Amino acid sequence: AQSVAQPEDQVNVAEGNPLTVKCTYSVSGNPYLFWYVQYPNRGLQFLLKYITGDNLVKGSYGFEAEFNKSQTSFHLKKPSALVSDSALYFCAVRDRYNFNKFYFGSGTKLNVKP
Amino acid sequence: DGGITQSPKYLFRKEGQNVTLSCEQNLNHDAMYWYRQDPGQGLRLIYYSQIVNDFQKGDIAEGYSVSREKKESFPLTVTSAQKNPTAFYLCAVGWAGGYTGELFFGEGSRLTVL
């Protein structure tokens, strides 16, 4: 079965500091991994994805993610957090056998304090 | 203006009533999806459709129904059989037949049962 886990319900970071939001996955074969962000009462916005190639993926709003096959992780990172980054972040994996299915993590709430 | 339009944004329903949530897109994507979001549980797939006049059950289809009479529209009906319908409902679209594409989400509809 395909799945992702976000081990932290909440991450707190001070503005200007680097941030990391963790995601681990469990898939058979090569994973197709995604990060989304959600602001209150809004839909999800796509940030970035890993399909193949370079393990460091760059995305929108200065975010990047590092794919680590040996640790089965796909952590979201940003060198310098902004207060406006405060939101709910979701990691997702696409099912290799039914590409209509995405499996989402439970979400991590990022709080960036001024 | 291109995008995905969900309506209504907020909806209140009495127990025993059916309600229909609208999802319209002009992105020309073939595949459309309905997800349910509950706090702390991530997103769960209700129904999806790859082409007109065809749709498939997702992981939590009981108590819901859909139709896909045209490419642009994929309405979701929450029936009285759904035991716990209060939730945030998200419509998404994507390319059918590809593993690498991301989903694009609407702004969501929040249903509250009184």
PDB file of C-alpha atoms in Angstrom:
ATOM      1  CA  ALA A   1       0.000   0.000   0.000  1.00  0.00           C
ATOM      2  CA  GLN A   2       1.099   3.538  -0.709  1.00  0.00           C
ATOM      3  CA  SER A   3       1.156   6.014   2.147  1.00  0.00           C
ATOM      4  CA  VAL A   4       2.797   9.102   3.531  1.00  0.00           C
ATOM      5  CA  ALA A   5       3.302  10.184   7.109  1.00  0.00           C
ATOM      6  CA  GLN A   6       3.819  13.623   8.537  1.00  0.00           C
ATOM      7  CA  PRO A   7       5.166  12.984  12.032  1.00  0.00           C
ATOM      8  CA  GLU A   8       4.660  16.520  13.337  1.00  0.00           C
ATOM      9  CA  ASP A   9       1.212  18.018  13.806  1.00  0.00           C
ATOM     10  CA  GLN A  10       2.759  21.449  14.307  1.00  0.00           C
ATOM     11  CA  VAL A  11       6.071  23.155  13.660  1.00  0.00           C
ATOM     12  CA  ASN A  12       7.020  26.466  15.236  1.00  0.00           C
ATOM     13  CA  VAL A  13       9.793  28.616  13.851  1.00  0.00           C
ATOM     14  CA  ALA A  14      10.889  32.221  14.191  1.00  0.00           C
ATOM     15  CA  GLU A  15      10.770  34.506  11.197  1.00  0.00           C
ATOM     16  CA  GLY A  16      14.094  34.525   9.367  1.00  0.00           C
ATOM     17  CA  ASN A  17      15.085  31.073  10.593  1.00  0.00           C
ATOM     18  CA  PRO A  18      15.194  28.028   8.342  1.00  0.00           C
ATOM     19  CA  LEU A  19      12.197  25.727   8.416  1.00  0.00           C
ATOM     20  CA  THR A  20      11.722  22.025   7.799  1.00  0.00           C
ATOM     21  CA  VAL A  21       8.428  20.154   7.524  1.00  0.00           C
ATOM     22  CA  LYS A  22       8.921  16.407   7.558  1.00  0.00           C
ATOM     23  CA  CYS A  23       7.379  13.734   5.362  1.00  0.00           C
ATOM     24  CA  THR A  24       8.146  10.044   5.062  1.00  0.00           C
ATOM     25  CA  TYR A  25       6.641   7.724   2.514  1.00  0.00           C
ATOM     26  CA  SER A  26       5.958   4.057   1.996  1.00  0.00           C
ATOM     27  CA  VAL A  27       5.578   2.927  -1.603  1.00  0.00           C
ATOM     28  CA  SER A  28       6.584   0.047  -3.787  1.00  0.00           C
ATOM     29  CA  GLY A  29       8.836   1.183  -6.583  1.00  0.00           C
ATOM     30  CA  ASN A  30       9.796   4.749  -7.327  1.00  0.00           C
ATOM     31  CA  PRO A  31       7.582   7.337  -5.663  1.00  0.00           C
ATOM     32  CA  TYR A  32       5.848  10.364  -7.158  1.00  0.00           C
ATOM     33  CA  LEU A  33       5.789  12.876  -4.300  1.00  0.00           C
ATOM     34  CA  PHE A  34       4.086  16.237  -3.899  1.00  0.00           C
ATOM     35  CA  TRP A  35       3.836  19.108  -1.431  1.00  0.00           C
ATOM     36  CA  TYR A  36       0.802  21.367  -1.085  1.00  0.00           C
ATOM     37  CA  VAL A  37       0.002  24.342   1.136  1.00  0.00           C
ATOM     38  CA  GLN A  38      -3.411  25.323   2.474  1.00  0.00           C
ATOM     39  CA  TYR A  39      -4.433  28.648   4.013  1.00  0.00           C
ATOM     40  CA  PRO A  40      -7.502  28.758   6.278  1.00  0.00           C
ATOM     41  CA  ASN A  41     -10.754  27.977   4.484  1.00  0.00           C
ATOM     42  CA  ARG A  42      -8.989  27.792   1.136  1.00  0.00           C
ATOM     43  CA  GLY A  43      -8.128  25.054  -1.313  1.00  0.00           C
ATOM     44  CA  LEU A  44      -4.733  23.409  -1.586  1.00  0.00           C
ATOM     45  CA  GLN A  45      -2.023  25.095  -3.614  1.00  0.00           C
ATOM     46  CA  PHE A  46       0.668  23.056  -5.327  1.00  0.00           C
ATOM     47  CA  LEU A  47       4.228  23.836  -4.173  1.00  0.00           C
ATOM     48  CA  LEU A  48       6.482  21.268  -5.801  1.00  0.00           C
ATOM     49  CA  LYS A  49       6.873  17.654  -6.847  1.00  0.00           C
ATOM     50  CA  TYR A  50       9.481  14.957  -7.206  1.00  0.00           C
ATOM     51  CA  ILE A  51       9.144  12.586 -10.136  1.00  0.00           C
ATOM     52  CA  THR A  52      12.720  11.670 -11.025  1.00  0.00           C
ATOM     53  CA  GLY A  53      16.170  13.208 -11.331  1.00  0.00           C
ATOM     54  CA  ASP A  54      17.812  15.661  -8.953  1.00  0.00           C
ATOM     55  CA  ASN A  55      17.073  14.908  -5.300  1.00  0.00           C
ATOM     56  CA  LEU A  56      16.697  18.602  -4.483  1.00  0.00           C
ATOM     57  CA  VAL A  57      13.507  19.985  -5.953  1.00  0.00           C
ATOM     58  CA  LYS A  58      12.788  23.708  -6.057  1.00  0.00           C
ATOM     59  CA  GLY A  59       9.250  25.009  -5.990  1.00  0.00           C
ATOM     60  CA  SER A  60       7.061  28.026  -5.465  1.00  0.00           C
ATOM     61  CA  TYR A  61       7.551  30.817  -2.886  1.00  0.00           C
ATOM     62  CA  GLY A  62      11.167  29.847  -2.162  1.00  0.00           C
ATOM     63  CA  PHE A  63      10.358  26.348  -0.951  1.00  0.00           C
ATOM     64  CA  GLU A  64      12.411  23.313  -1.795  1.00  0.00           C
ATOM     65  CA  ALA A  65      12.300  19.655  -0.869  1.00  0.00           C
ATOM     66  CA  GLU A  66      14.912  16.983  -0.553  1.00  0.00           C
ATOM     67  CA  PHE A  67      14.163  13.472  -1.719  1.00  0.00           C
ATOM     68  CA  ASN A  68      16.095  10.831   0.214  1.00  0.00           C
ATOM     69  CA  LYS A  69      15.509   7.336  -1.066  1.00  0.00           C
ATOM     70  CA  SER A  70      17.461   5.533   1.663  1.00  0.00           C
ATOM     71  CA  GLN A  71      15.497   7.276   4.395  1.00  0.00           C
ATOM     72  CA  THR A  72      12.229   7.259   2.399  1.00  0.00           C
ATOM     73  CA  SER A  73      11.785  10.925   3.154  1.00  0.00           C
ATOM     74  CA  PHE A  74      10.730  14.038   1.279  1.00  0.00           C
ATOM     75  CA  HIS A  75      11.174  16.924   3.702  1.00  0.00           C
ATOM     76  CA  LEU A  76      10.032  20.425   2.779  1.00  0.00           C
ATOM     77  CA  LYS A  77      12.500  23.215   3.490  1.00  0.00           C
ATOM     78  CA  LYS A  78      12.932  26.939   3.244  1.00  0.00           C
ATOM     79  CA  PRO A  79      16.117  28.832   4.151  1.00  0.00           C
ATOM     80  CA  SER A  80      14.372  31.806   5.741  1.00  0.00           C
ATOM     81  CA  ALA A  81      10.798  31.613   7.030  1.00  0.00           C
ATOM     82  CA  LEU A  82       8.247  34.403   6.619  1.00  0.00           C
ATOM     83  CA  VAL A  83       5.228  35.057   8.815  1.00  0.00           C
ATOM     84  CA  SER A  84       3.140  34.651   5.666  1.00  0.00           C
ATOM     85  CA  ASP A  85       4.371  31.035   5.374  1.00  0.00           C
ATOM     86  CA  SER A  86       2.157  30.158   8.339  1.00  0.00           C
ATOM     87  CA  ALA A  87      -0.306  27.609   6.954  1.00  0.00           C
ATOM     88  CA  LEU A  88      -1.139  23.922   6.796  1.00  0.00           C
ATOM     89  CA  TYR A  89       1.214  21.805   4.688  1.00  0.00           C
ATOM     90  CA  PHE A  90       0.388  18.469   3.106  1.00  0.00           C
ATOM     91  CA  CYS A  91       2.671  15.843   1.666  1.00  0.00           C
ATOM     92  CA  ALA A  92       1.159  13.453  -0.895  1.00  0.00           C
ATOM     93  CA  VAL A  93       2.176  10.426  -2.930  1.00  0.00           C
ATOM     94  CA  ARG A  94       0.602   9.285  -6.147  1.00  0.00           C
ATOM     95  CA  ASP A  95      -0.391   5.645  -6.445  1.00  0.00           C
ATOM     96  CA  ARG A  96       1.738   3.957  -9.088  1.00  0.00           C
ATOM     97  CA  TYR A  97      -0.957   1.387  -9.859  1.00  0.00           C
ATOM     98  CA  ASN A  98      -3.939   3.713  -9.925  1.00  0.00           C
ATOM     99  CA  PHE A  99      -2.733   7.128 -10.934  1.00  0.00           C
ATOM    100  CA  ASN A 100      -6.085   8.655 -10.017  1.00  0.00           C
ATOM    101  CA  LYS A 101      -5.305   8.078  -6.376  1.00  0.00           C
ATOM    102  CA  PHE A 102      -3.236  10.453  -4.283  1.00  0.00           C
ATOM    103  CA  TYR A 103      -2.529   9.591  -0.671  1.00  0.00           C
ATOM    104  CA  PHE A 104      -2.247  12.624   1.567  1.00  0.00           C
ATOM    105  CA  GLY A 105      -0.556  12.973   4.912  1.00  0.00           C
ATOM    106  CA  SER A 106      -2.508  14.322   7.854  1.00  0.00           C
ATOM    107  CA  GLY A 107      -0.959  17.755   7.495  1.00  0.00           C
ATOM    108  CA  THR A 108       1.507  19.851   9.487  1.00  0.00           C
ATOM    109  CA  LYS A 109       0.596  23.273  10.796  1.00  0.00           C
ATOM    110  CA  LEU A 110       3.475  25.678  10.391  1.00  0.00           C
ATOM    111  CA  ASN A 111       3.559  28.666  12.719  1.00  0.00           C
ATOM    112  CA  VAL A 112       6.089  31.359  11.934  1.00  0.00           C
ATOM    113  CA  LYS A 113       6.422  33.898  14.731  1.00  0.00           C
ATOM    114  CA  PRO A 114       7.656  37.444  14.122  1.00  0.00           C
TER     115      PRO A 114
ATOM    116  CA  ASP B   1     -10.621  33.779 -15.923  1.00  0.00           C
ATOM    117  CA  GLY B   2      -9.303  30.228 -15.791  1.00  0.00           C
ATOM    118  CA  GLY B   3      -9.743  27.997 -12.838  1.00  0.00           C
ATOM    119  CA  ILE B   4     -11.914  25.795 -10.703  1.00  0.00           C
ATOM    120  CA  THR B   5     -15.087  27.178  -9.188  1.00  0.00           C
ATOM    121  CA  GLN B   6     -16.768  25.548  -6.238  1.00  0.00           C
ATOM    122  CA  SER B   7     -20.112  26.719  -4.919  1.00  0.00           C
ATOM    123  CA  PRO B   8     -21.486  27.448  -2.481  1.00  0.00           C
ATOM    124  CA  LYS B   9     -18.586  28.400  -0.239  1.00  0.00           C
ATOM    125  CA  TYR B  10     -20.639  27.748   2.888  1.00  0.00           C
ATOM    126  CA  LEU B  11     -23.722  25.577   3.186  1.00  0.00           C
ATOM    127  CA  PHE B  12     -25.924  24.658   6.091  1.00  0.00           C
ATOM    128  CA  ARG B  13     -28.174  21.657   5.983  1.00  0.00           C
ATOM    129  CA  LYS B  14     -30.744  20.133   8.237  1.00  0.00           C
ATOM    130  CA  GLU B  15     -30.472  16.454   8.991  1.00  0.00           C
ATOM    131  CA  GLY B  16     -32.238  14.313   6.425  1.00  0.00           C
ATOM    132  CA  GLN B  17     -31.751  16.712   3.534  1.00  0.00           C
ATOM    133  CA  ASN B  18     -29.731  16.061   0.411  1.00  0.00           C
ATOM    134  CA  VAL B  19     -27.421  18.832  -0.782  1.00  0.00           C
ATOM    135  CA  THR B  20     -25.469  19.273  -3.990  1.00  0.00           C
ATOM    136  CA  LEU B  21     -22.072  20.921  -4.210  1.00  0.00           C
ATOM    137  CA  SER B  22     -21.035  22.355  -7.527  1.00  0.00           C
ATOM    138  CA  CYS B  23     -17.622  22.094  -9.182  1.00  0.00           C
ATOM    139  CA  GLU B  24     -16.945  23.730 -12.538  1.00  0.00           C
ATOM    140  CA  GLN B  25     -13.621  23.993 -14.348  1.00  0.00           C
ATOM    141  CA  ASN B  26     -12.393  25.682 -17.504  1.00  0.00           C
ATOM    142  CA  LEU B  27      -8.865  24.270 -17.431  1.00  0.00           C
ATOM    143  CA  ASN B  28      -9.802  21.587 -19.966  1.00  0.00           C
ATOM    144  CA  HIS B  29      -8.631  18.796 -17.673  1.00  0.00           C
ATOM    145  CA  ASP B  30     -10.128  15.377 -18.176  1.00  0.00           C
ATOM    146  CA  ALA B  31      -9.969  14.071 -14.624  1.00  0.00           C
ATOM    147  CA  MET B  32     -11.980  15.511 -11.746  1.00  0.00           C
ATOM    148  CA  TYR B  33     -12.014  14.501  -8.097  1.00  0.00           C
ATOM    149  CA  TRP B  34     -13.903  15.098  -4.873  1.00  0.00           C
ATOM    150  CA  TYR B  35     -12.106  14.995  -1.542  1.00  0.00           C
ATOM    151  CA  ARG B  36     -13.346  15.346   1.976  1.00  0.00           C
ATOM    152  CA  GLN B  37     -11.200  17.095   4.588  1.00  0.00           C
ATOM    153  CA  ASP B  38     -11.629  16.642   8.327  1.00  0.00           C
ATOM    154  CA  PRO B  39      -9.319  18.169  10.934  1.00  0.00           C
ATOM    155  CA  GLY B  40      -6.234  16.055  11.537  1.00  0.00           C
ATOM    156  CA  GLN B  41      -7.147  13.483   8.900  1.00  0.00           C
ATOM    157  CA  GLY B  42      -5.784  14.880   5.707  1.00  0.00           C
ATOM    158  CA  LEU B  43      -7.809  14.448   2.534  1.00  0.00           C
ATOM    159  CA  ARG B  44      -9.874  11.407   1.660  1.00  0.00           C
ATOM    160  CA  LEU B  45     -11.066  10.583  -1.847  1.00  0.00           C
ATOM    161  CA  ILE B  46     -14.831  10.357  -2.342  1.00  0.00           C
ATOM    162  CA  TYR B  47     -15.263   9.961  -6.117  1.00  0.00           C
ATOM    163  CA  TYR B  48     -13.292  10.599  -9.264  1.00  0.00           C
ATOM    164  CA  SER B  49     -14.000  10.760 -12.964  1.00  0.00           C
ATOM    165  CA  GLN B  50     -11.620  10.424 -15.883  1.00  0.00           C
ATOM    166  CA  ILE B  51     -14.064  11.033 -18.704  1.00  0.00           C
ATOM    167  CA  VAL B  52     -17.619  12.196 -19.282  1.00  0.00           C
ATOM    168  CA  ASN B  53     -20.321   9.753 -18.205  1.00  0.00           C
ATOM    169  CA  ASP B  54     -17.905   7.666 -16.194  1.00  0.00           C
ATOM    170  CA  PHE B  55     -16.880   7.875 -12.549  1.00  0.00           C
ATOM    171  CA  GLN B  56     -15.379   5.650  -9.893  1.00  0.00           C
ATOM    172  CA  LYS B  57     -15.814   5.325  -6.152  1.00  0.00           C
ATOM    173  CA  GLY B  58     -12.990   6.449  -3.962  1.00  0.00           C
ATOM    174  CA  ASP B  59     -12.241   5.392  -0.420  1.00  0.00           C
ATOM    175  CA  ILE B  60     -15.295   6.927   1.279  1.00  0.00           C
ATOM    176  CA  ALA B  61     -18.073   6.947  -1.326  1.00  0.00           C
ATOM    177  CA  GLU B  62     -20.899   5.740   0.929  1.00  0.00           C
ATOM    178  CA  GLY B  63     -23.569   8.391   1.313  1.00  0.00           C
ATOM    179  CA  TYR B  64     -22.392  10.410  -1.674  1.00  0.00           C
ATOM    180  CA  SER B  65     -23.293  10.471  -5.360  1.00  0.00           C
ATOM    181  CA  VAL B  66     -21.875  12.235  -8.419  1.00  0.00           C
ATOM    182  CA  SER B  67     -22.536  12.780 -12.098  1.00  0.00           C
ATOM    183  CA  ARG B  68     -20.325  13.762 -15.019  1.00  0.00           C
ATOM    184  CA  GLU B  69     -22.569  14.853 -17.855  1.00  0.00           C
ATOM    185  CA  LYS B  70     -20.075  17.299 -19.293  1.00  0.00           C
ATOM    186  CA  LYS B  71     -16.343  17.721 -19.098  1.00  0.00           C
ATOM    187  CA  GLU B  72     -16.474  20.991 -17.214  1.00  0.00           C
ATOM    188  CA  SER B  73     -18.751  19.903 -14.380  1.00  0.00           C
ATOM    189  CA  PHE B  74     -18.624  17.301 -11.618  1.00  0.00           C
ATOM    190  CA  PRO B  75     -21.309  17.948  -8.962  1.00  0.00           C
ATOM    191  CA  LEU B  76     -21.316  16.074  -5.666  1.00  0.00           C
ATOM    192  CA  THR B  77     -24.523  15.225  -3.821  1.00  0.00           C
ATOM    193  CA  VAL B  78     -24.291  14.581  -0.113  1.00  0.00           C
ATOM    194  CA  THR B  79     -27.264  12.386   0.666  1.00  0.00           C
ATOM    195  CA  SER B  80     -29.129  11.826   3.903  1.00  0.00           C
ATOM    196  CA  ALA B  81     -27.403   8.431   4.079  1.00  0.00           C
ATOM    197  CA  GLN B  82     -24.093  10.120   4.902  1.00  0.00           C
ATOM    198  CA  LYS B  83     -23.925   9.801   8.676  1.00  0.00           C
ATOM    199  CA  ASN B  84     -21.427  12.537   9.396  1.00  0.00           C
ATOM    200  CA  PRO B  85     -21.514  15.024   6.531  1.00  0.00           C
ATOM    201  CA  THR B  86     -20.111  18.081   8.289  1.00  0.00           C
ATOM    202  CA  ALA B  87     -16.765  18.658   6.601  1.00  0.00           C
ATOM    203  CA  PHE B  88     -14.787  20.737   4.126  1.00  0.00           C
ATOM    204  CA  TYR B  89     -15.200  19.433   0.575  1.00  0.00           C
ATOM    205  CA  LEU B  90     -12.577  19.997  -2.080  1.00  0.00           C
ATOM    206  CA  CYS B  91     -12.856  19.525  -5.807  1.00  0.00           C
ATOM    207  CA  ALA B  92      -9.698  18.928  -7.825  1.00  0.00           C
ATOM    208  CA  VAL B  93      -8.772  18.447 -11.472  1.00  0.00           C
ATOM    209  CA  GLY B  94      -5.827  16.871 -13.237  1.00  0.00           C
ATOM    210  CA  TRP B  95      -4.653  15.266 -16.416  1.00  0.00           C
ATOM    211  CA  ALA B  96      -5.988  11.762 -16.977  1.00  0.00           C
ATOM    212  CA  GLY B  97      -3.544   9.099 -17.993  1.00  0.00           C
ATOM    213  CA  GLY B  98      -0.384  10.590 -16.545  1.00  0.00           C
ATOM    214  CA  TYR B  99       1.603   9.741 -13.469  1.00  0.00           C
ATOM    215  CA  THR B 100       3.571  12.898 -13.104  1.00  0.00           C
ATOM    216  CA  GLY B 101       0.989  15.640 -12.999  1.00  0.00           C
ATOM    217  CA  GLU B 102      -0.206  17.417  -9.924  1.00  0.00           C
ATOM    218  CA  LEU B 103      -3.771  18.119  -8.906  1.00  0.00           C
ATOM    219  CA  PHE B 104      -5.289  21.586  -8.976  1.00  0.00           C
ATOM    220  CA  PHE B 105      -7.809  22.379  -6.268  1.00  0.00           C
ATOM    221  CA  GLY B 106     -10.826  24.598  -5.978  1.00  0.00           C
ATOM    222  CA  GLU B 107     -11.413  26.842  -2.981  1.00  0.00           C
ATOM    223  CA  GLY B 108     -13.621  24.348  -1.193  1.00  0.00           C
ATOM    224  CA  SER B 109     -17.142  24.192   0.184  1.00  0.00           C
ATOM    225  CA  ARG B 110     -17.808  23.953   3.898  1.00  0.00           C
ATOM    226  CA  LEU B 111     -20.910  21.954   4.761  1.00  0.00           C
ATOM    227  CA  THR B 112     -22.396  22.140   8.227  1.00  0.00           C
ATOM    228  CA  VAL B 113     -25.269  19.955   9.337  1.00  0.00           C
ATOM    229  CA  LEU B 114     -27.478  21.615  11.924  1.00  0.00           C
TER     230      LEU B 114
END
